[in-house]
Short mmCIF file of C-alpha atoms in Angstrom, two decimals:
data_model
loop_
_atom_site.label_atom_id
_atom_site.label_comp_id
_atom_site.label_asym_id
_atom_site.label_seq_id
_atom_site.Cartn_x
_atom_site.Cartn_y
_atom_site.Cartn_z
CA MET A 15 305.70 210.69 94.33
CA GLU A 16 303.36 213.80 94.57
CA PHE A 17 304.87 217.30 94.40
CA GLY A 18 303.89 220.45 96.23
CA ILE A 19 305.07 223.96 96.42
CA THR A 20 304.71 226.10 99.88
CA PHE A 21 304.12 230.01 100.27
CA LYS A 22 304.62 232.29 102.52
CA GLY A 23 301.88 235.02 103.40
CA PHE A 24 303.87 238.10 101.99
CA ILE A 25 303.84 236.79 98.56
CA GLU A 26 301.38 239.46 96.48
CA HIS A 27 298.04 238.03 95.09
CA GLU A 28 298.85 238.94 91.51
CA ARG A 29 302.34 237.00 91.61
CA ALA A 30 300.74 233.69 93.85
CA ARG A 31 298.45 233.51 91.19
CA TYR A 32 300.66 233.20 88.50
CA LEU A 33 303.24 230.99 89.99
CA VAL A 34 300.37 228.70 90.93
CA ARG A 35 299.06 228.22 87.77
CA ALA A 36 302.51 227.67 86.37
CA ALA A 37 303.11 225.18 89.40
CA GLU A 38 299.85 223.17 88.14
CA TYR A 39 300.60 223.37 84.56
CA ALA A 40 304.31 221.90 85.44
CA GLY A 41 302.68 218.76 87.13
CA PHE A 42 302.71 220.23 90.71
CA SER A 43 299.45 218.46 92.59
CA TYR A 44 300.14 220.73 95.66
CA CYS A 45 299.99 224.21 96.87
CA TRP A 46 300.17 224.77 100.73
CA PHE A 47 300.58 228.54 102.47
CA TYR A 48 302.31 228.73 106.13
CA ASP A 49 299.38 229.48 108.79
CA SER A 50 300.91 231.96 111.23
CA HIS A 51 298.33 235.19 110.98
CA ILE A 52 300.93 237.54 112.79
CA LEU A 53 303.67 236.70 110.45
CA TRP A 54 302.21 236.94 107.83
CA ARG A 55 298.98 237.41 106.12
CA ASP A 56 296.00 235.15 106.42
CA CYS A 57 296.19 232.33 104.44
CA TYR A 58 292.60 231.09 103.78
CA SER A 59 291.87 234.27 101.21
CA ALA A 60 294.63 233.05 99.30
CA ILE A 61 293.69 229.50 99.17
CA ALA A 62 290.30 230.70 98.04
CA MET A 63 292.03 233.10 95.53
CA CYS A 64 294.14 230.11 94.34
CA MET A 65 291.71 227.99 94.16
CA GLU A 66 289.57 229.76 91.61
CA HIS A 67 292.67 229.68 89.37
CA THR A 68 293.52 226.24 89.13
CA THR A 69 291.64 223.09 88.22
CA ASP A 70 293.17 219.99 90.13
CA MET A 71 295.63 221.17 92.67
CA ARG A 72 294.96 220.77 96.09
CA PHE A 73 295.53 223.39 99.05
CA GLY A 74 296.11 223.52 102.73
CA PRO A 75 297.14 225.39 105.50
CA LEU A 76 300.98 224.36 106.45
CA VAL A 77 300.33 224.43 109.36
CA THR A 78 297.74 225.52 111.34
CA ASN A 79 297.01 224.55 115.00
CA PRO A 80 294.29 223.86 117.21
CA ASP A 81 294.24 227.43 119.24
CA VAL A 82 294.17 230.48 116.88
CA ARG A 83 290.47 229.72 115.88
CA ASP A 84 287.09 228.52 117.57
CA TRP A 85 286.91 225.16 116.05
CA SER A 86 283.86 225.38 114.76
CA VAL A 87 285.22 228.75 113.15
CA ALA A 88 288.13 226.38 111.68
CA ALA A 89 286.10 223.84 110.64
CA SER A 90 283.66 226.18 108.64
CA ILE A 91 286.97 227.89 107.07
CA PHE A 92 288.23 224.25 106.03
CA GLY A 93 284.40 222.78 104.88
CA SER A 94 283.83 226.05 103.06
CA LEU A 95 286.90 225.81 101.03
CA SER A 96 286.54 222.08 99.86
CA LYS A 97 282.82 222.68 99.02
CA GLN A 98 283.60 225.28 96.71
CA SER A 99 286.60 223.51 95.53
CA GLY A 100 285.13 220.44 94.45
CA GLY A 101 286.90 218.38 97.66
CA ARG A 102 290.80 220.05 96.89
CA PHE A 103 291.85 221.03 100.89
CA ASP A 104 293.35 218.84 102.73
CA LEU A 105 294.01 220.14 106.68
CA ALA A 106 297.91 220.07 107.88
CA VAL A 107 298.38 220.80 111.71
CA GLY A 108 300.93 221.50 114.15
CA ARG A 109 301.29 222.68 117.88
CA GLY A 110 301.37 226.43 116.78
CA ASP A 111 305.31 226.91 117.01
CA SER A 112 305.49 230.18 115.75
CA SER A 113 301.94 230.76 115.60
CA MET A 114 301.64 231.01 118.88
CA ARG A 115 305.01 231.89 120.44
CA VAL A 116 305.47 235.16 118.60
CA MET A 117 302.26 236.05 120.25
CA GLY A 118 304.09 234.54 123.75
CA LYS A 119 301.80 231.78 124.08
CA LYS A 120 302.82 227.91 124.45
CA PRO A 121 301.86 225.80 121.69
CA ALA A 122 298.86 223.10 122.36
CA THR A 123 299.56 219.71 123.13
CA LEU A 124 299.40 216.86 121.18
CA LYS A 125 296.34 215.46 122.21
CA ARG A 126 294.65 218.56 121.33
CA VAL A 127 296.13 218.54 117.98
CA ALA A 128 294.66 214.88 117.75
CA GLU A 129 291.41 216.37 119.16
CA PHE A 130 291.40 219.29 116.57
CA ILE A 131 291.96 217.22 113.52
CA ASP A 132 289.24 214.61 114.70
CA LYS A 133 286.56 217.07 115.32
CA THR A 134 287.01 219.22 112.58
CA LYS A 135 287.48 216.38 110.37
CA ALA A 136 283.65 215.74 111.83
CA MET A 137 282.37 219.03 111.11
CA VAL A 138 283.10 219.09 108.13
CA ARG A 139 281.65 215.52 106.97
CA GLY A 140 278.62 217.24 108.47
CA GLU A 141 278.41 214.90 112.18
CA GLU A 142 277.33 216.63 115.06
CA VAL A 143 279.85 217.14 116.87
CA THR A 144 280.75 218.85 120.70
CA TYR A 145 283.99 220.08 122.01
CA GLY A 146 285.34 221.43 125.40
CA GLU A 147 284.38 225.04 124.75
CA ILE A 148 280.79 224.93 123.93
CA PRO A 149 278.15 223.94 125.60
CA ALA A 150 276.12 222.70 123.01
CA PRO A 151 276.67 220.62 119.69
CA VAL A 152 277.10 222.16 116.49
CA LYS A 153 276.64 220.52 113.08
CA PHE A 154 277.01 222.31 109.44
CA PRO A 155 273.63 221.82 107.76
CA TRP A 156 275.22 222.90 104.34
CA ALA A 157 278.14 220.24 104.83
CA VAL A 158 278.35 217.69 101.93
CA GLY A 159 279.97 214.71 103.24
CA HIS A 160 283.64 215.51 102.60
CA ASP A 161 286.20 213.42 104.36
CA MET A 162 288.72 215.58 104.23
CA PRO A 163 292.90 214.48 104.70
CA SER A 164 294.71 215.10 108.07
CA TRP A 165 298.48 215.60 108.13
CA VAL A 166 300.59 216.38 111.38
CA ALA A 167 304.01 218.28 111.47
CA ALA A 168 306.16 216.18 113.43
CA TYR A 169 309.72 215.63 114.50
CA GLY A 170 309.64 214.33 118.04
CA PRO A 171 308.58 210.58 119.12
CA LEU A 172 305.39 211.89 120.48
CA ALA A 173 304.50 213.87 117.82
CA LEU A 174 305.35 211.16 115.30
CA LYS A 175 303.27 208.38 117.12
CA THR A 176 300.01 210.70 117.05
CA ALA A 177 300.72 211.55 113.49
CA GLY A 178 300.61 207.81 112.95
CA GLU A 179 297.74 207.72 115.07
CA SER A 180 295.30 210.22 114.24
CA ALA A 181 296.09 211.53 110.78
CA ASP A 182 296.33 210.26 107.12
CA GLY A 183 300.13 211.73 106.68
CA VAL A 184 302.78 213.50 108.46
CA VAL A 185 304.79 216.69 107.48
CA LEU A 186 308.26 216.66 108.20
CA GLN A 187 310.36 219.68 107.74
CA ILE A 188 313.59 217.91 106.24
CA ALA A 189 314.75 216.21 102.79
CA ASP A 190 317.40 214.06 104.78
CA PRO A 191 316.40 210.45 103.16
CA GLY A 192 317.91 208.83 106.54
CA LEU A 193 315.74 211.05 108.87
CA CYS A 194 312.56 210.98 106.69
CA LYS A 195 312.68 207.56 106.78
CA TRP A 196 313.44 207.11 110.62
CA PHE A 197 310.50 209.70 110.63
CA THR A 198 308.26 207.84 108.82
CA ASP A 199 308.90 204.24 109.70
CA GLN A 200 307.30 205.50 113.64
CA CYS A 201 304.77 207.01 112.18
CA LEU A 202 303.71 203.54 110.34
CA GLU A 203 304.86 201.64 113.51
CA ALA A 204 302.54 203.50 115.91
CA GLY A 205 299.44 203.52 113.00
CA LYS A 206 299.82 199.64 112.85
CA ALA A 207 300.27 199.54 116.85
CA ALA A 208 296.86 201.21 116.74
CA GLY A 209 295.20 198.74 114.77
CA LYS A 210 295.09 201.14 111.71
CA ASP A 211 295.78 199.80 108.25
CA MET A 212 298.78 202.01 107.12
CA SER A 213 298.86 201.14 103.66
CA GLY A 214 297.67 204.74 102.13
CA PHE A 215 299.57 206.38 104.64
CA ARG A 216 301.45 209.22 103.38
CA SER A 217 304.89 211.30 104.17
CA MET A 218 305.73 214.41 103.12
CA ALA A 219 309.00 216.36 103.16
CA ALA A 220 308.81 219.83 102.96
CA ALA A 221 312.03 221.64 102.04
CA PRO A 222 313.78 224.15 99.94
CA ALA A 223 314.69 223.00 96.24
CA TYR A 224 317.29 225.24 94.61
CA PHE A 225 319.09 224.82 91.21
CA GLY A 226 322.67 225.78 89.79
CA ASP A 227 325.94 226.32 91.80
CA LYS A 228 326.11 224.79 94.93
CA LYS A 229 327.72 226.94 96.68
CA ARG A 230 325.41 229.94 95.47
CA ALA A 231 322.29 227.35 96.42
CA ILE A 232 323.40 227.36 99.67
CA GLU A 233 323.50 230.89 100.67
CA HIS A 234 319.95 231.42 99.27
CA VAL A 235 318.42 228.36 101.47
CA LYS A 236 320.48 228.89 104.89
CA TRP A 237 317.57 229.94 106.32
CA PHE A 238 316.17 226.95 106.47
CA PRO A 239 318.23 224.19 108.77
CA ALA A 240 317.90 227.19 111.15
CA MET A 241 314.09 226.87 111.20
CA VAL A 242 314.46 223.14 111.85
CA GLY A 243 316.78 223.66 114.70
CA ASN A 244 314.09 225.58 116.47
CA HIS A 245 312.44 222.82 116.39
CA VAL A 246 314.87 220.14 117.39
CA ALA A 247 316.04 222.63 120.00
CA ASP A 248 312.74 221.61 121.65
CA ILE A 249 312.68 217.85 121.25
CA VAL A 250 316.64 218.06 122.53
CA GLU A 251 315.22 220.04 125.78
CA LYS A 252 312.79 217.58 126.15
CA TYR A 253 314.77 214.49 125.76
CA GLY A 254 318.52 215.62 126.22
CA ALA A 255 321.15 215.69 123.84
CA ASP A 256 321.82 211.70 124.13
CA SER A 257 318.43 210.24 124.09
CA ASP A 258 317.96 206.95 121.48
CA LYS A 259 314.81 208.66 120.96
CA VAL A 260 316.13 211.27 118.39
CA PRO A 261 319.29 210.76 116.33
CA SER A 262 322.78 211.99 117.03
CA SER A 263 322.43 213.55 113.06
CA LEU A 264 319.64 215.52 113.77
CA THR A 265 320.78 216.88 117.31
CA SER A 266 324.36 217.30 116.45
CA TYR A 267 324.33 220.16 114.17
CA ILE A 268 322.11 222.47 117.15
CA GLU A 269 325.38 222.39 119.32
CA LYS A 270 326.59 226.15 118.56
CA ARG A 271 322.96 227.59 118.25
CA ARG A 272 322.17 230.56 120.14
CA GLY A 273 318.71 231.19 119.65
CA TYR A 274 316.28 232.21 117.20
CA ASP A 275 313.94 235.26 116.35
CA TYR A 276 310.44 234.60 115.92
CA SER A 277 310.29 237.44 113.98
CA LYS A 278 312.06 236.63 111.28
CA HIS A 279 310.43 232.88 111.00
CA GLY A 280 311.72 231.17 108.18
CA GLN A 281 313.56 234.26 106.42
CA ALA A 282 316.62 234.28 104.97
CA ASP A 283 317.72 237.65 107.23
CA ASN A 284 317.16 235.65 110.56
CA PRO A 285 320.05 236.91 112.73
CA TYR A 286 320.87 233.61 114.27
CA LEU A 287 322.32 231.55 111.09
CA ASP A 288 326.36 231.47 112.50
CA PHE A 289 325.73 227.60 113.65
CA ILE A 290 324.61 226.32 110.19
CA THR A 291 327.37 224.50 108.15
CA ASP A 292 327.21 223.94 104.10
CA ASP A 293 327.24 220.00 104.64
CA VAL A 294 324.02 220.47 106.74
CA VAL A 295 322.48 222.51 104.17
CA GLU A 296 322.93 220.07 101.31
CA SER A 297 321.63 217.26 103.70
CA PHE A 298 318.50 219.27 104.50
CA CYS A 299 317.38 220.91 101.27
CA VAL A 300 317.50 219.66 97.60
CA LEU A 301 320.51 221.28 95.57
CA GLY A 302 322.31 221.27 92.44
CA GLU A 303 321.64 220.41 88.85
CA PRO A 304 318.70 218.87 87.46
CA GLU A 305 320.06 215.26 87.82
CA ASP A 306 320.89 215.69 91.48
CA HIS A 307 317.03 216.95 92.24
CA ILE A 308 316.47 213.67 90.55
CA LYS A 309 318.64 211.50 92.22
CA LYS A 310 317.81 212.83 95.75
CA VAL A 311 313.87 212.90 95.34
CA HIS A 312 314.11 209.35 94.53
CA GLU A 313 316.21 208.59 97.51
CA LEU A 314 313.63 210.17 99.39
CA GLU A 315 310.97 208.32 97.71
CA ALA A 316 312.78 204.91 98.59
CA ALA A 317 312.95 206.33 101.89
CA GLY A 318 308.91 206.07 101.97
CA VAL A 319 308.61 209.51 101.48
CA THR A 320 305.30 209.76 99.27
CA GLN A 321 305.40 214.56 98.48
CA PHE A 322 308.22 216.41 98.07
CA ASN A 323 307.08 219.64 98.89
CA ILE A 324 308.88 223.10 98.32
CA TYR A 325 309.60 225.66 100.30
CA LEU A 326 309.55 227.83 97.29
CA ASP A 327 310.86 231.17 99.22
CA SER A 328 314.49 231.10 98.09
CA GLY A 329 314.17 233.27 95.14
CA ASP A 330 314.24 232.05 91.27
CA GLU A 331 310.58 230.92 91.64
CA GLU A 332 309.61 230.80 88.42
CA GLU A 333 313.20 228.89 87.47
CA ILE A 334 312.25 226.27 90.18
CA ILE A 335 308.73 225.67 88.96
CA ALA A 336 310.14 225.35 85.30
CA ASN A 337 312.84 223.06 85.71
CA TYR A 338 310.81 220.59 87.93
CA GLY A 339 308.46 220.66 85.05
CA ARG A 340 310.67 219.77 82.63
CA HIS A 341 313.12 217.91 84.30
CA VAL A 342 312.51 216.23 87.70
CA ILE A 343 308.47 215.66 87.98
CA PRO A 344 308.94 213.95 84.24
CA ALA A 345 311.36 211.18 85.96
CA PHE A 346 308.28 210.09 88.28
CA ARG A 347 305.65 209.35 86.00
#
């Protein structure tokens, strides 16, 4: 089991440097940053800074999308970060939920997500690449042949299929073991059907973690199921609430959802939290005493999850990192 942390772009640079050093020392092997350039500061400058203050930790956006940058610009950023860090960069891609919708634009298609991964990976490797927006092929003369690992953020059946067919891993914004298994199995099946060797396929459960009293913890992480519900609402709109393509356990909790404020995306003060119940928060997050965390992460591992990635956005960041370093991570070594 790998362990990661994720920051939003409002974290101050001094604090980011401090926390990322502490996390690497504690045994975390990944650090991710939200990539939503209107809502938060640019993530790639923060990644470059944190790379300079770590030795082995890997970094990446969680997640970027195909439609906010020219693909050669995006690939140049990815390749540059990979080169200067000795290959410590992963690419995670989604359709561009908050990044595009906050500007009134539609997210990208899944076909475009898959093509973006294919083309940017090829450019980072140093290959000559053509894509739709340019009349002539591009090739980076400075590329060093790095094979950049790729991930796709997914919930719905078509996105899970895209992850299995076109990426090295899937990002699941949820820590419910049953749902993680249901999602991961679909990726594996899609990849195998496409003729891929899926023995090294990776599955990330990305969710908040919090220690101590459950009631207090729930209040600190209640924002997360609202963010998940926003994505689930898109799936329900596409397939219907009674579709066998999406489990009822995932769709039932959004029945009383009234809306979503993208300007408060992923934040505790989002006004649309009243439909979230305590049992949903406990199901979607990892809460309680260290032994509760260890138990649930073991359940995630049994469900096929290979990385537990903590959204470090709920306060008490030092305590969370320290408790994982002292109690949780050693249980998986």
